[in-house]
Short mmCIF file of C-alpha atoms and ligand atoms in Angstrom, two decimals:
data_model
loop_
_atom_site.label_atom_id
_atom_site.label_comp_id
_atom_site.label_asym_id
_atom_site.label_seq_id
_atom_site.Cartn_x
_atom_site.Cartn_y
_atom_site.Cartn_z
CA MET A 1 1.62 -5.12 7.36
CA SER A 2 0.56 -6.35 3.96
CA GLY A 3 -0.48 -3.22 2.16
CA ARG A 4 -3.25 -2.21 4.65
CA GLU A 5 -2.68 0.90 6.66
CA LEU A 6 -1.95 0.48 10.32
CA ALA A 7 -4.72 1.62 12.64
CA PRO A 8 -3.96 4.66 14.87
CA TYR A 9 -3.86 2.38 17.98
CA ALA A 10 -1.23 0.06 16.41
CA ALA A 11 2.42 0.04 17.44
CA ARG A 12 4.52 1.88 14.85
CA PRO A 13 8.11 0.94 14.16
CA GLU A 14 9.11 4.52 13.36
CA ARG A 15 7.77 5.57 16.76
CA SER A 16 9.36 2.76 18.74
CA ARG A 17 10.77 3.55 22.16
CA GLY A 18 13.97 2.06 20.70
CA ARG A 19 16.69 -0.38 21.52
CA ARG A 20 18.88 -0.54 24.62
CA HIS A 21 21.98 -0.05 22.40
CA ARG A 22 21.79 2.47 19.60
CA GLU A 23 22.09 1.04 16.14
CA PRO A 24 21.75 2.36 12.63
CA PRO A 25 18.18 1.86 11.34
CA PRO A 26 17.58 -1.30 9.32
CA ARG A 27 17.54 -1.04 5.51
CA GLY A 28 14.60 -2.39 3.58
CA ARG A 29 12.73 -3.69 6.61
CA SER A 30 11.15 -2.19 9.68
CA ASP A 31 12.61 -2.36 13.20
CA TYR A 32 9.97 -4.99 14.14
CA GLN A 33 10.86 -7.06 11.12
CA ARG A 34 14.46 -6.89 12.26
CA ASP A 35 13.44 -8.05 15.75
CA ARG A 36 11.57 -11.00 14.24
CA ASP A 37 14.48 -11.91 12.00
CA ARG A 38 16.95 -11.79 14.94
CA ILE A 39 14.68 -14.12 16.99
CA VAL A 40 14.51 -16.65 14.11
CA HIS A 41 18.32 -16.62 13.77
CA SER A 42 18.88 -17.10 17.53
CA THR A 43 20.25 -20.29 19.11
CA ALA A 44 17.47 -20.29 21.72
CA PHE A 45 14.86 -20.39 18.90
CA ARG A 46 16.40 -23.41 17.29
CA ARG A 47 16.49 -25.20 20.62
CA LEU A 48 12.73 -24.96 20.82
CA GLU A 49 12.57 -27.80 18.34
CA TYR A 50 13.78 -30.18 21.06
CA LYS A 51 11.83 -28.75 24.01
CA THR A 52 8.39 -29.96 24.89
CA GLN A 53 5.11 -28.62 26.28
CA VAL A 54 3.42 -31.72 27.65
CA PHE A 55 5.15 -34.71 26.10
CA VAL A 56 8.82 -35.35 26.35
CA ASN A 57 10.61 -34.85 23.06
CA HIS A 58 11.47 -38.55 22.34
CA GLU A 59 7.91 -39.68 22.98
CA GLY A 60 6.94 -39.43 19.34
CA ASP A 61 7.61 -37.49 16.18
CA LEU A 62 4.15 -36.16 15.68
CA PHE A 63 3.64 -34.26 18.87
CA ARG A 64 4.02 -30.53 19.17
CA THR A 65 7.32 -29.20 20.35
CA ARG A 66 7.82 -25.64 21.52
CA LEU A 67 9.02 -24.74 18.07
CA THR A 68 5.88 -25.87 16.27
CA HIS A 69 3.81 -24.38 19.16
CA SER A 70 5.48 -21.06 18.66
CA LEU A 71 4.85 -21.21 14.91
CA GLU A 72 1.16 -21.95 15.50
CA VAL A 73 0.96 -19.11 17.94
CA ALA A 74 2.59 -16.75 15.41
CA GLN A 75 0.25 -17.88 12.62
CA ILE A 76 -2.89 -17.30 14.74
CA ALA A 77 -1.59 -14.00 16.11
CA ARG A 78 -0.82 -12.64 12.71
CA SER A 79 -4.32 -13.42 11.38
CA VAL A 80 -5.81 -11.52 14.28
CA ALA A 81 -3.29 -8.63 13.95
CA ARG A 82 -4.05 -8.28 10.25
CA SER A 83 -7.79 -8.19 10.83
CA LEU A 84 -7.40 -5.49 13.51
CA ARG A 85 -4.79 -3.52 11.41
CA LEU A 86 -2.11 -4.03 14.08
CA ASP A 87 1.57 -4.34 13.21
CA GLU A 88 1.92 -7.99 12.10
CA ASP A 89 5.66 -8.07 12.35
CA LEU A 90 5.69 -6.99 16.00
CA THR A 91 2.96 -9.50 16.81
CA GLU A 92 4.93 -12.19 15.05
CA ALA A 93 8.17 -11.30 16.84
CA VAL A 94 6.46 -11.48 20.28
CA ALA A 95 4.80 -14.77 19.37
CA LEU A 96 8.02 -16.39 18.14
CA ALA A 97 10.00 -15.22 21.12
CA HIS A 98 7.44 -15.83 23.89
CA ASP A 99 8.77 -19.29 24.87
CA LEU A 100 12.55 -18.73 24.34
CA GLY A 101 13.22 -18.93 28.12
CA HIS A 102 11.41 -22.25 28.63
CA THR A 103 13.30 -24.94 30.48
CA PRO A 104 13.43 -28.54 29.14
CA PHE A 105 10.42 -30.69 30.12
CA GLY A 106 7.70 -28.11 29.95
CA HIS A 107 6.04 -26.91 33.10
CA THR A 108 7.60 -29.51 35.31
CA GLY A 109 11.05 -28.26 34.27
CA GLN A 110 10.04 -24.76 35.06
CA ASP A 111 8.58 -25.65 38.45
CA SER A 112 11.59 -27.76 39.41
CA LEU A 113 14.12 -25.18 38.47
CA ASN A 114 12.00 -22.52 40.31
CA ALA A 115 12.14 -24.69 43.41
CA CYS A 116 15.92 -25.13 43.15
CA MET A 117 16.39 -21.34 42.68
CA ARG A 118 14.01 -20.30 45.45
CA PRO A 119 16.79 -19.15 47.80
CA TYR A 120 18.42 -17.24 44.95
CA GLY A 121 15.56 -15.18 43.52
CA GLY A 122 13.54 -17.97 41.86
CA PHE A 123 13.17 -18.90 38.21
CA GLU A 124 10.39 -17.70 35.96
CA HIS A 125 10.27 -18.65 32.27
CA ASN A 126 8.87 -15.29 31.15
CA LEU A 127 11.63 -13.43 32.78
CA GLN A 128 14.08 -15.98 31.37
CA SER A 129 12.79 -15.30 27.84
CA LEU A 130 13.63 -11.66 28.34
CA ARG A 131 17.01 -12.62 29.76
CA VAL A 132 17.70 -14.75 26.66
CA VAL A 133 17.03 -11.83 24.31
CA ASP A 134 18.67 -9.21 26.54
CA ILE A 135 21.78 -10.99 27.73
CA LEU A 136 22.24 -14.70 27.01
CA GLU A 137 22.31 -14.81 23.25
CA GLN A 138 25.85 -13.91 22.27
CA ARG A 139 26.10 -13.34 18.54
CA TYR A 140 26.58 -9.65 17.86
CA ALA A 141 29.89 -7.90 18.14
CA ALA A 142 28.62 -4.72 19.69
CA PHE A 143 26.31 -5.90 22.42
CA ASP A 144 25.09 -8.94 24.41
CA GLY A 145 21.67 -10.34 23.61
CA LEU A 146 19.63 -9.50 20.49
CA ASN A 147 19.10 -5.81 21.28
CA LEU A 148 15.40 -5.87 20.50
CA THR A 149 13.05 -2.93 20.50
CA PHE A 150 11.25 -1.95 23.65
CA GLU A 151 7.91 -3.10 22.25
CA THR A 152 9.07 -6.67 21.52
CA ARG A 153 10.72 -6.90 24.93
CA GLU A 154 7.59 -5.60 26.70
CA GLY A 155 5.49 -8.22 24.81
CA ILE A 156 7.78 -11.05 25.83
CA LEU A 157 7.45 -10.06 29.45
CA LYS A 158 3.77 -11.23 29.72
CA HIS A 159 3.68 -11.23 33.48
CA CYS A 160 5.99 -10.40 36.20
CA SER A 161 5.95 -9.93 39.98
CA LEU A 162 6.12 -6.37 41.30
CA LYS A 163 9.38 -7.20 43.02
CA ASN A 164 10.98 -8.31 39.83
CA ALA A 165 9.38 -5.57 37.79
CA ARG A 166 11.13 -2.92 39.91
CA THR A 167 14.51 -4.40 38.89
CA LEU A 168 13.80 -4.39 35.14
CA GLY A 169 13.91 -0.69 34.26
CA GLU A 170 11.49 0.65 31.66
CA VAL A 171 10.24 -2.73 30.55
CA GLY A 172 9.05 -3.43 34.06
CA GLU A 173 7.33 -0.06 34.56
CA ARG A 174 3.93 -1.08 33.29
CA PHE A 175 3.57 -3.68 36.09
CA VAL A 176 4.29 -0.97 38.67
CA ARG A 177 1.88 1.43 36.99
CA LYS A 178 -0.71 -1.23 36.25
CA GLN A 179 -0.69 -0.46 32.55
CA ARG A 180 -1.24 -2.65 29.52
CA PRO A 181 1.22 -3.62 26.73
CA SER A 182 0.54 -2.93 23.07
CA LEU A 183 -2.42 -4.66 21.36
CA GLU A 184 0.15 -6.64 19.40
CA ALA A 185 1.45 -8.13 22.65
CA GLN A 186 -2.10 -8.75 23.89
CA THR A 187 -2.85 -10.55 20.63
CA ALA A 188 0.19 -12.81 20.84
CA ASN A 189 -0.76 -13.67 24.41
CA LEU A 190 -4.24 -14.82 23.57
CA ALA A 191 -3.07 -16.61 20.40
CA ASP A 192 -0.81 -18.65 22.74
CA GLU A 193 -3.90 -19.77 24.62
CA ILE A 194 -5.84 -20.68 21.46
CA ALA A 195 -2.83 -22.62 20.15
CA TYR A 196 -2.10 -24.72 23.23
CA ASN A 197 -5.65 -25.55 24.15
CA ASN A 198 -6.31 -26.89 20.72
CA HIS A 199 -3.01 -28.68 20.04
CA ASP A 200 -3.13 -30.29 23.45
CA VAL A 201 -6.57 -31.68 22.60
CA ASP A 202 -5.16 -32.93 19.31
CA ASP A 203 -1.96 -34.47 20.84
CA GLY A 204 -3.85 -35.71 23.85
CA VAL A 205 -6.25 -37.77 21.65
CA ARG A 206 -3.44 -38.86 19.31
CA SER A 207 -1.42 -40.17 22.31
CA GLY A 208 -4.40 -42.14 23.57
CA LEU A 209 -4.41 -40.26 26.88
CA LEU A 210 -7.74 -38.60 25.98
CA ASP A 211 -10.61 -39.90 23.96
CA LEU A 212 -13.43 -38.30 22.03
CA ASP A 213 -16.08 -39.62 24.46
CA GLN A 214 -14.40 -37.74 27.35
CA LEU A 215 -14.16 -34.63 25.21
CA ALA A 216 -17.85 -34.88 24.40
CA GLY A 217 -18.39 -33.61 27.94
CA VAL A 218 -16.58 -30.33 27.14
CA ARG A 219 -19.07 -27.81 25.66
CA ILE A 220 -16.93 -26.12 23.03
CA PHE A 221 -15.59 -29.45 21.73
CA ALA A 222 -18.96 -31.16 21.88
CA ARG A 223 -20.73 -28.40 20.00
CA HIS A 224 -18.25 -28.46 17.15
CA MET A 225 -18.00 -32.30 17.00
CA ARG A 226 -21.85 -32.54 16.73
CA ALA A 227 -21.84 -30.08 13.88
CA VAL A 228 -19.18 -32.03 12.05
CA LEU A 229 -21.05 -35.38 12.62
CA ARG A 230 -24.32 -33.79 11.39
CA GLN A 231 -22.62 -32.91 8.13
CA TYR A 232 -20.34 -35.97 7.83
CA PRO A 233 -22.00 -38.80 9.89
CA ARG A 234 -19.48 -41.48 8.90
CA LEU A 235 -16.22 -39.53 9.28
CA PRO A 236 -13.35 -41.66 10.60
CA PRO A 237 -12.24 -40.65 14.18
CA ARG A 238 -8.92 -39.07 13.12
CA ARG A 239 -10.55 -36.78 10.60
CA LEU A 240 -13.32 -36.09 13.02
CA ARG A 241 -10.78 -34.90 15.55
CA HIS A 242 -8.92 -32.72 13.00
CA GLU A 243 -12.08 -31.21 11.70
CA THR A 244 -13.45 -30.49 15.18
CA VAL A 245 -10.19 -28.88 16.34
CA ARG A 246 -10.00 -26.84 13.08
CA ARG A 247 -13.47 -25.49 13.66
CA MET A 248 -12.74 -24.76 17.31
CA ILE A 249 -9.73 -22.65 16.34
CA ASP A 250 -11.87 -20.84 13.76
CA THR A 251 -14.55 -20.06 16.36
CA LEU A 252 -12.02 -18.82 18.93
CA VAL A 253 -10.15 -16.69 16.40
CA THR A 254 -13.29 -15.22 14.90
CA ASP A 255 -14.68 -14.48 18.42
CA LEU A 256 -11.42 -12.89 19.44
CA ILE A 257 -11.36 -10.65 16.41
CA ARG A 258 -15.02 -9.71 16.73
CA THR A 259 -14.91 -8.97 20.45
CA SER A 260 -11.62 -7.07 20.25
CA ALA A 261 -12.80 -5.00 17.32
CA GLU A 262 -15.94 -4.09 19.39
CA ASN A 263 -13.82 -3.18 22.44
CA ILE A 264 -11.53 -1.06 20.25
CA ARG A 265 -14.53 0.66 18.69
CA ARG A 266 -15.99 1.42 22.09
CA HIS A 267 -12.76 2.75 23.65
CA ALA A 268 -11.49 4.30 20.43
CA PRO A 269 -7.86 4.55 21.54
CA ALA A 270 -6.09 7.20 19.40
CA SER A 271 -2.61 5.87 19.96
CA ILE A 272 -0.58 3.13 21.61
CA GLU A 273 -0.25 5.41 24.66
CA GLU A 274 -4.05 5.31 25.09
CA VAL A 275 -3.97 1.54 24.65
CA ARG A 276 -1.56 1.29 27.57
CA LEU A 277 -3.98 3.21 29.81
CA ALA A 278 -7.17 1.30 28.78
CA GLN A 279 -8.38 -2.08 29.98
CA PRO A 280 -7.08 -5.06 28.01
CA LEU A 281 -8.91 -4.60 24.72
CA ILE A 282 -7.96 -7.89 23.02
CA ALA A 283 -10.40 -10.31 24.56
CA PHE A 284 -12.85 -13.14 24.04
CA SER A 285 -16.61 -12.66 24.52
CA PRO A 286 -17.77 -13.75 28.00
CA ARG A 287 -19.34 -16.95 26.62
CA ILE A 288 -16.25 -18.06 24.69
CA ARG A 289 -14.01 -17.04 27.56
CA GLU A 290 -15.94 -19.34 29.82
CA GLU A 291 -15.96 -22.25 27.34
CA SER A 292 -12.26 -21.82 26.75
CA GLN A 293 -11.70 -21.91 30.53
CA GLU A 294 -13.73 -25.09 30.75
CA LEU A 295 -11.56 -26.70 28.10
CA LYS A 296 -8.46 -25.59 30.00
CA ARG A 297 -9.73 -27.14 33.17
CA PHE A 298 -10.55 -30.35 31.39
CA LEU A 299 -7.01 -30.51 30.02
CA ARG A 300 -5.53 -29.81 33.45
CA GLU A 301 -7.53 -32.61 35.10
CA ASN A 302 -7.39 -35.21 32.36
CA LEU A 303 -4.24 -34.63 30.38
CA TYR A 304 -1.66 -32.72 32.48
CA ARG A 305 -2.51 -34.89 35.52
CA HIS A 306 -2.83 -38.11 33.59
CA TYR A 307 -0.73 -40.80 35.33
CA ARG A 308 1.44 -41.30 32.29
CA VAL A 309 2.21 -37.57 32.14
CA VAL A 310 2.80 -37.49 35.91
CA ARG A 311 5.30 -40.34 35.64
CA MET A 312 7.17 -38.47 32.95
CA SER A 313 7.08 -35.32 35.08
CA THR A 314 8.51 -37.13 38.11
CA LYS A 315 11.50 -38.23 36.03
CA ALA A 316 11.92 -34.75 34.58
CA ARG A 317 11.78 -33.22 38.06
CA ARG A 318 14.47 -35.64 39.28
CA ILE A 319 16.71 -34.83 36.31
CA VAL A 320 16.50 -31.03 36.80
CA THR A 321 16.85 -31.20 40.55
CA GLU A 322 19.81 -33.53 40.53
CA LEU A 323 21.54 -31.60 37.75
CA PHE A 324 21.17 -28.44 39.72
CA ALA A 325 22.49 -29.97 42.94
CA ALA A 326 25.47 -31.56 41.26
CA LEU A 327 26.45 -28.37 39.42
CA ARG A 328 25.89 -26.31 42.56
CA SER A 329 28.13 -28.53 44.65
CA ASP A 330 30.95 -28.24 42.14
CA THR A 331 30.87 -25.54 39.45
CA ARG A 332 33.88 -27.15 37.77
CA LEU A 333 31.36 -29.60 36.27
CA LEU A 334 29.95 -26.69 34.20
CA PRO A 335 31.19 -26.15 30.59
CA PRO A 336 33.93 -23.41 30.49
CA GLU A 337 31.65 -20.56 29.21
CA PHE A 338 29.28 -21.09 32.10
CA GLN A 339 32.17 -21.33 34.66
CA GLU A 340 33.13 -17.81 33.86
CA GLN A 341 29.61 -16.61 34.60
CA ALA A 342 29.44 -18.87 37.60
CA ALA A 343 32.33 -16.94 39.12
CA GLU A 344 29.93 -13.93 39.27
CA GLY A 345 26.83 -15.76 40.50
CA ALA A 346 26.89 -19.47 40.54
CA PRO A 347 23.18 -20.28 41.04
CA ARG A 348 21.98 -17.99 38.28
CA ALA A 349 24.66 -19.27 35.81
CA ILE A 350 23.57 -22.84 36.62
CA ALA A 351 19.88 -21.94 36.06
CA ASP A 352 20.82 -20.36 32.74
CA TYR A 353 22.70 -23.48 31.73
CA ILE A 354 19.94 -25.79 32.66
CA ALA A 355 17.16 -23.61 31.24
CA GLY A 356 18.97 -23.60 27.90
CA MET A 357 19.04 -27.39 27.69
CA THR A 358 16.79 -29.33 25.37
CA ASP A 359 15.00 -32.38 26.71
CA ARG A 360 17.41 -34.84 25.29
CA TYR A 361 20.49 -32.81 26.24
CA ALA A 362 19.27 -32.62 29.85
CA ILE A 363 18.78 -36.42 29.86
CA LEU A 364 22.22 -36.94 28.31
CA GLU A 365 23.92 -34.51 30.72
CA HIS A 366 22.26 -36.20 33.65
CA ARG A 367 23.56 -39.56 32.44
CA ARG A 368 27.07 -38.09 31.99
CA LEU A 369 27.05 -36.84 35.56
CA PHE A 370 25.36 -39.74 37.30
CA ALA A 371 25.96 -42.95 35.36
CA ILE A 372 28.92 -44.91 36.64
CA GLU A 373 29.43 -46.85 33.45
CA GLU A 374 30.74 -45.17 30.34
CA THR A 375 28.15 -43.18 28.35
MG1 LIG B 1 3.40 -20.67 24.74
#
């Protein structure tokens, strides 16, 4: 927390609702620092390097992966947390863990696996992130999972259906009671939005799927690009793009801090318990909210539905769906450690196996199962 005192409404490690399995307190670091450290050391975290958001991993070396995305989210979230005197370590832990449960191939992978799992309770990446840190990581002698604090786990579970919430014990309670998570979790959540909107613009233009003329029709981009061009009329396109994106991030972060500080001042929560009962306090101003949504819509229509992205998605869907069907028809095709779990519940064990795959591993495994010639 960098020498500044935590605000009364911040999460406090010494007042944490604790871990599922009792452990001696950490030495020389707080419980939230320990959570963050455990996340960074996990296998699922390292796999993020080879999982994608929009572009498939082998498309190019310069695009964001889920790992660099998570680092960008953490960096933005920490700046906001520090300004608002929240616990930076908790904010960082939630940001770094928020995508741990993501399937290969971004949203298409998630949607495809969800469709395969529909008869067996569905698949939801948020819930899967929690499952990774609660159960699937196997590295500690005394317990399954990473045994994180309640506050980190609650932050990871950004949304959840009521039906699922009822099966999750204390971490699901807030959905039943319609309460809010910590301000640290709210901050990580909005930092996620700032990060992906901006890096998708950047990657979209870099890949040639979007161009600056199209983006000139999006208010928040146009406004910042005009300001850059007024100051630097002859700036080459690549630097124009970077400078515009940089300024957009700055505007969004500054607005988020200003609006949230104002909300906090108005509601004056005296503790994290009061935060849980209030409206969401970490928020954009109405104008920036609207502009940010316009940008999101633009990306959906022009980037995520671009025919080249759709082609990639179609292949990704086929890979996930065919992998699931093959493994479902014969669980002996699973690696031994998953066969054991498959004995208890085959579809869920298969979903865990597929969700844990990186893009390239899924492509390779698909080839191993379906190619007739030697691979
Ligand atoms: Mg994310």
